[in-house]
Short mmCIF file of C-alpha atoms in Angstrom, two decimals:
data_model
loop_
_atom_site.label_atom_id
_atom_site.label_comp_id
_atom_site.label_asym_id
_atom_site.label_seq_id
_atom_site.Cartn_x
_atom_site.Cartn_y
_atom_site.Cartn_z
CA MET A 6 12.53 -14.06 -41.92
CA LYS A 7 14.77 -11.72 -39.53
CA ALA A 8 12.15 -9.04 -39.69
CA LYS A 9 9.44 -11.43 -38.52
CA LEU A 10 11.70 -12.89 -35.72
CA ALA A 11 12.44 -9.29 -34.45
CA GLY A 12 8.68 -8.53 -34.66
CA LEU A 13 8.03 -11.51 -32.39
CA ALA A 14 10.65 -10.25 -30.01
CA LEU A 15 9.08 -6.89 -29.73
CA LEU A 16 5.70 -8.39 -29.02
CA SER A 17 7.13 -10.51 -26.36
CA GLY A 18 8.70 -7.60 -24.81
CA MET A 19 5.60 -5.66 -24.99
CA SER A 20 3.78 -8.61 -23.26
CA LEU A 21 6.32 -8.79 -20.28
CA ALA A 22 6.08 -5.06 -19.77
CA ALA A 23 2.38 -5.19 -19.57
CA SER A 24 2.21 -8.09 -17.08
CA ALA A 25 4.01 -6.37 -14.18
CA ALA A 26 4.87 -2.96 -12.77
CA GLN A 27 6.58 -1.80 -9.53
CA TYR A 28 5.98 1.37 -7.52
CA ASN A 29 7.24 3.09 -4.57
CA PHE A 30 5.71 5.76 -2.30
CA THR A 31 5.83 9.38 -1.34
CA PRO A 32 4.99 10.86 1.97
CA ILE A 33 1.71 12.91 2.07
CA ILE A 34 2.65 15.27 4.80
CA GLU A 35 6.39 16.23 4.71
CA PRO A 36 8.13 17.07 7.95
CA ARG A 37 9.42 20.62 8.15
CA ASP A 38 12.99 19.66 9.19
CA THR A 39 15.50 18.30 6.64
CA ALA A 40 16.36 15.26 8.65
CA GLY A 41 12.70 14.25 9.13
CA LEU A 42 12.03 15.04 5.16
CA ASN A 43 15.09 12.83 4.24
CA LEU A 44 13.86 10.05 6.57
CA VAL A 45 10.26 9.84 5.08
CA ILE A 46 11.46 10.12 1.48
CA ASN A 47 13.96 7.26 2.12
CA LEU A 48 11.26 5.31 3.94
CA GLY A 49 8.89 5.72 0.88
CA ASN A 50 11.63 4.45 -1.38
CA GLN A 51 11.94 1.33 0.66
CA LEU A 52 8.20 0.65 0.29
CA THR A 53 7.34 -1.22 -2.82
CA MET A 54 4.16 -2.17 -4.54
CA ASP A 55 4.37 -4.93 -7.17
CA VAL A 56 1.45 -5.06 -9.54
CA THR A 57 1.09 -8.24 -11.53
CA ASP A 58 -1.48 -9.82 -13.85
CA ARG A 59 -2.82 -13.03 -12.36
CA GLY A 60 -4.30 -13.97 -15.68
CA ASP A 61 -7.94 -14.42 -14.77
CA ASN A 62 -8.83 -10.83 -15.01
CA THR A 63 -7.42 -10.12 -11.50
CA ALA A 64 -4.66 -7.83 -10.67
CA LEU A 65 -2.48 -8.70 -7.73
CA PHE A 66 -1.04 -5.88 -5.45
CA THR A 67 2.08 -7.11 -3.31
CA PHE A 68 3.31 -4.75 -0.73
CA ARG A 69 6.82 -5.19 0.85
CA ASN A 70 8.89 -3.00 3.22
CA ALA A 71 12.55 -3.74 2.45
CA GLY A 72 15.08 -1.28 3.94
CA GLY A 73 17.09 -0.06 6.79
CA ILE A 74 14.31 2.07 8.59
CA ASN A 75 12.29 0.39 11.15
CA ALA A 76 8.51 0.86 10.26
CA ALA A 77 5.34 -1.23 9.86
CA VAL A 78 2.80 -0.82 7.16
CA THR A 79 -0.42 -1.15 9.21
CA GLY A 80 -3.03 0.11 6.65
CA VAL A 81 -3.54 -0.13 2.90
CA TYR A 82 -6.21 2.21 1.16
CA PHE A 83 -7.44 2.16 -2.33
CA ASP A 84 -9.00 5.11 -4.08
CA ASP A 85 -10.83 3.63 -6.94
CA THR A 86 -13.64 6.20 -7.17
CA PRO A 87 -12.66 7.85 -10.41
CA SER A 88 -11.48 4.85 -12.39
CA ASN A 89 -14.05 2.27 -11.00
CA LEU A 90 -11.73 -0.55 -12.18
CA PHE A 91 -12.54 -3.10 -9.47
CA SER A 92 -15.58 -5.03 -8.62
CA ASN A 93 -13.89 -6.55 -5.36
CA VAL A 94 -10.65 -6.57 -3.63
CA THR A 95 -9.71 -9.37 -1.23
CA ILE A 96 -6.57 -10.79 0.60
CA ALA A 97 -4.80 -13.21 -1.56
CA SER A 98 -1.81 -14.11 0.72
CA GLN A 99 0.18 -12.75 3.64
CA SER A 100 3.34 -13.99 5.33
CA PRO A 101 2.26 -16.70 7.59
CA GLY A 102 2.65 -16.01 11.32
CA GLU A 103 4.06 -12.54 10.58
CA VAL A 104 1.54 -10.49 8.86
CA SER A 105 -2.17 -10.37 9.67
CA PHE A 106 -4.49 -7.94 7.79
CA HIS A 107 -8.25 -7.85 7.40
CA SER A 108 -10.73 -5.84 5.47
CA VAL A 109 -12.50 -2.96 7.28
CA SER A 110 -15.05 -0.36 6.23
CA PRO A 111 -13.41 2.40 4.28
CA ALA A 112 -12.22 5.28 6.34
CA PRO A 113 -10.33 8.49 5.32
CA LEU A 114 -6.49 8.02 4.74
CA PRO A 115 -5.10 10.35 7.42
CA GLY A 116 -3.64 13.29 5.56
CA GLY A 117 -5.65 12.46 2.49
CA SER A 118 -8.21 15.04 3.15
CA ILE A 119 -5.88 17.82 2.17
CA PRO A 120 -7.31 19.43 -0.99
CA THR A 121 -4.01 18.75 -2.81
CA PHE A 122 -4.69 14.94 -2.40
CA ASN A 123 -8.43 14.60 -2.00
CA PHE A 124 -8.08 10.88 -1.38
CA THR A 125 -11.44 8.93 -1.20
CA THR A 126 -11.02 5.63 0.31
CA THR A 127 -13.05 2.89 -1.57
CA GLN A 128 -11.25 -0.25 -0.06
CA GLN A 129 -9.36 -0.58 3.09
CA PHE A 130 -7.28 -3.19 4.95
CA ASN A 131 -5.78 -2.89 8.41
CA ALA A 132 -3.33 -4.96 10.34
CA THR A 133 -4.76 -6.91 13.33
CA SER A 134 -4.09 -5.45 16.69
CA PRO A 135 -1.38 -5.20 17.88
CA THR A 136 -0.95 -3.51 14.46
CA ALA A 137 2.85 -2.96 14.41
CA SER A 138 3.53 -6.50 15.21
CA ASN A 139 0.99 -7.79 12.51
CA GLY A 140 1.91 -5.19 9.91
CA VAL A 141 4.33 -5.52 7.20
CA ASN A 142 7.64 -4.78 8.80
CA ASN A 143 11.09 -4.47 7.28
CA SER A 144 11.99 -7.95 8.20
CA THR A 145 15.49 -9.07 7.43
CA ALA A 146 14.16 -12.78 7.18
CA PRO A 147 14.73 -14.50 3.79
CA GLY A 148 11.99 -13.14 1.54
CA GLY A 149 11.00 -10.51 3.98
CA GLU A 150 7.36 -9.96 4.91
CA SER A 151 4.60 -9.32 2.40
CA LEU A 152 0.90 -8.70 1.99
CA THR A 153 -0.85 -9.43 -1.53
CA LEU A 154 -4.30 -8.22 -2.37
CA ALA A 155 -6.26 -9.46 -5.38
CA ALA A 156 -8.40 -6.85 -7.11
CA ALA A 157 -11.04 -8.33 -9.56
CA LEU A 158 -11.40 -6.22 -12.68
CA ARG A 159 -14.87 -5.03 -13.84
CA SER A 160 -16.07 -6.14 -17.12
CA GLY A 161 -14.40 -4.26 -19.97
CA HIS A 162 -11.26 -3.37 -17.99
CA SER A 163 -7.77 -5.10 -18.51
CA PHE A 164 -4.56 -5.19 -16.55
CA THR A 165 -3.18 -2.58 -18.91
CA ASP A 166 -6.03 -0.20 -17.64
CA VAL A 167 -4.68 -0.77 -14.08
CA VAL A 168 -1.05 0.04 -14.99
CA ASN A 169 -2.16 3.20 -17.02
CA SER A 170 -4.36 4.41 -14.30
CA LEU A 171 -1.59 4.01 -11.62
CA ASN A 172 0.88 5.94 -13.85
CA GLY A 173 -1.56 8.76 -14.47
CA GLY A 174 -2.57 9.40 -10.87
CA ASN A 175 -0.66 11.74 -8.72
CA GLU A 176 -1.21 14.61 -6.12
CA ALA A 177 -2.45 17.16 -9.05
CA ASN A 178 -4.24 14.71 -11.31
CA GLN A 179 -6.65 12.68 -8.94
CA SER A 180 -8.75 11.10 -11.73
CA PHE A 181 -6.90 7.89 -11.62
CA LEU A 182 -6.47 4.83 -9.37
CA ARG A 183 -4.19 5.67 -6.30
CA VAL A 184 -2.96 3.41 -3.42
CA GLY A 185 -2.26 4.89 0.04
CA LEU A 186 -0.35 3.26 3.00
CA ARG A 187 -0.44 4.11 6.60
CA LEU A 188 2.71 3.38 8.54
CA THR A 189 3.13 3.37 12.33
CA ALA A 190 6.17 2.90 14.77
CA ILE A 191 8.60 4.78 12.47
CA GLU A 192 11.81 5.20 14.08
CA ASN A 193 13.25 8.58 14.74
CA LEU A 194 10.35 10.36 13.43
CA ASP A 195 8.43 12.66 16.00
CA VAL A 196 5.48 13.49 13.66
CA CYS A 197 1.79 12.46 14.23
CA GLY A 198 2.87 10.12 16.90
CA CYS A 199 5.60 8.50 14.75
CA ALA A 200 3.00 7.67 12.01
CA MET A 201 2.75 8.83 8.52
CA SER A 202 0.76 8.19 5.45
CA PHE A 203 2.13 7.56 2.06
CA LEU A 204 0.81 7.76 -1.56
CA ASP A 205 1.94 5.61 -4.47
CA LYS A 206 4.30 7.22 -6.93
CA GLY A 207 3.01 7.01 -10.42
CA THR A 208 5.22 8.31 -13.33
CA GLY A 209 3.75 11.76 -12.97
CA THR A 210 4.50 12.22 -9.31
CA SER A 211 7.18 14.48 -7.92
CA GLY A 212 7.43 13.78 -4.20
CA GLY A 213 7.15 17.54 -3.75
CA GLY A 214 9.76 20.02 -2.49
CA GLU A 215 13.36 19.69 -1.60
CA GLY A 216 14.63 16.26 -1.50
CA SER A 217 12.24 14.77 -4.04
CA PRO A 218 13.13 11.25 -5.19
CA PRO A 219 14.68 11.08 -8.75
CA PRO A 220 12.73 9.85 -11.71
CA PRO A 221 12.18 6.05 -11.68
CA ILE A 222 14.87 4.07 -13.53
CA PRO A 223 13.42 2.06 -16.31
CA GLU A 224 12.86 -1.64 -15.23
CA PRO A 225 14.59 -4.38 -17.15
CA GLN A 226 11.35 -5.24 -19.23
CA THR A 227 11.44 -1.67 -20.52
CA TYR A 228 14.97 -2.13 -21.80
CA GLY A 229 13.81 -5.33 -23.38
CA MET A 230 11.07 -3.41 -25.26
CA LEU A 231 13.46 -0.73 -26.47
CA LEU A 232 16.18 -3.45 -27.64
CA ALA A 233 13.49 -5.58 -29.50
CA GLY A 234 12.17 -2.50 -31.22
CA LEU A 235 15.61 -1.37 -32.32
CA GLY A 236 16.16 -5.00 -33.70
CA LEU A 237 12.98 -4.71 -35.55
CA VAL A 238 13.72 -1.39 -37.13
CA SER A 239 17.37 -2.69 -38.04
CA ALA A 240 15.95 -5.71 -39.71
CA MET A 241 13.41 -3.80 -41.66
CA VAL A 242 16.27 -1.51 -42.88
CA ARG A 243 18.53 -4.26 -44.06
CA ARG A 244 15.53 -6.04 -45.78
CA GLY A 245 14.86 -2.72 -47.68
CA ARG A 246 18.42 -2.49 -48.68
CA LYS A 247 18.51 -6.23 -49.86
CA ASN A 248 15.25 -5.65 -52.04
CA GLY A 249 16.57 -2.43 -53.35
#
């Protein structure tokens, strides 16, 4: 009985881990000076993308900008060319009265034409003019500002495919799904008119160069899987000893 219960706990942990994932971002073009480099790395770490399974073969991408550096997310870019996971991407929700985005014809992600990145935009969403005001700002209001996009999966694909593809994509390996952001009105940054493009950090990305962000800390659901797995192994060992 204990072994069966432990097995159920393991399956539950696996289900939880497969239903959500969170990512940060890394700058595409890194400033040459140390101050600017630290600024954009910290800015990338305050940008989050929560990817969740809506349950109807649709993946939700929720973008937030929670941190102390003033900046506005004014563009969201998907590169789904290699993976071809989505049949359609639409706006699911956005902070009322504070965030206003709309779908536009795909255009190159600024900085994404560098051979290292080779980013090909398949879906794009821009903030309504004035973009900085209608973008996702680092609001201190309760809950902050957010934009959620709904990506409908093509037949034969699952939410697990989305997570695996995001984890596999990085600067060097471009055969996976990648998501880019365009930020404007970045305080204390005199690069490209105080604008900068960022790319999501999968498990294989490094951030590049000095000041690279540390490896991601496992999320609580990951620890849940590990503990459940240890419980299953322990129960099986005890059962073996009892039967022996």
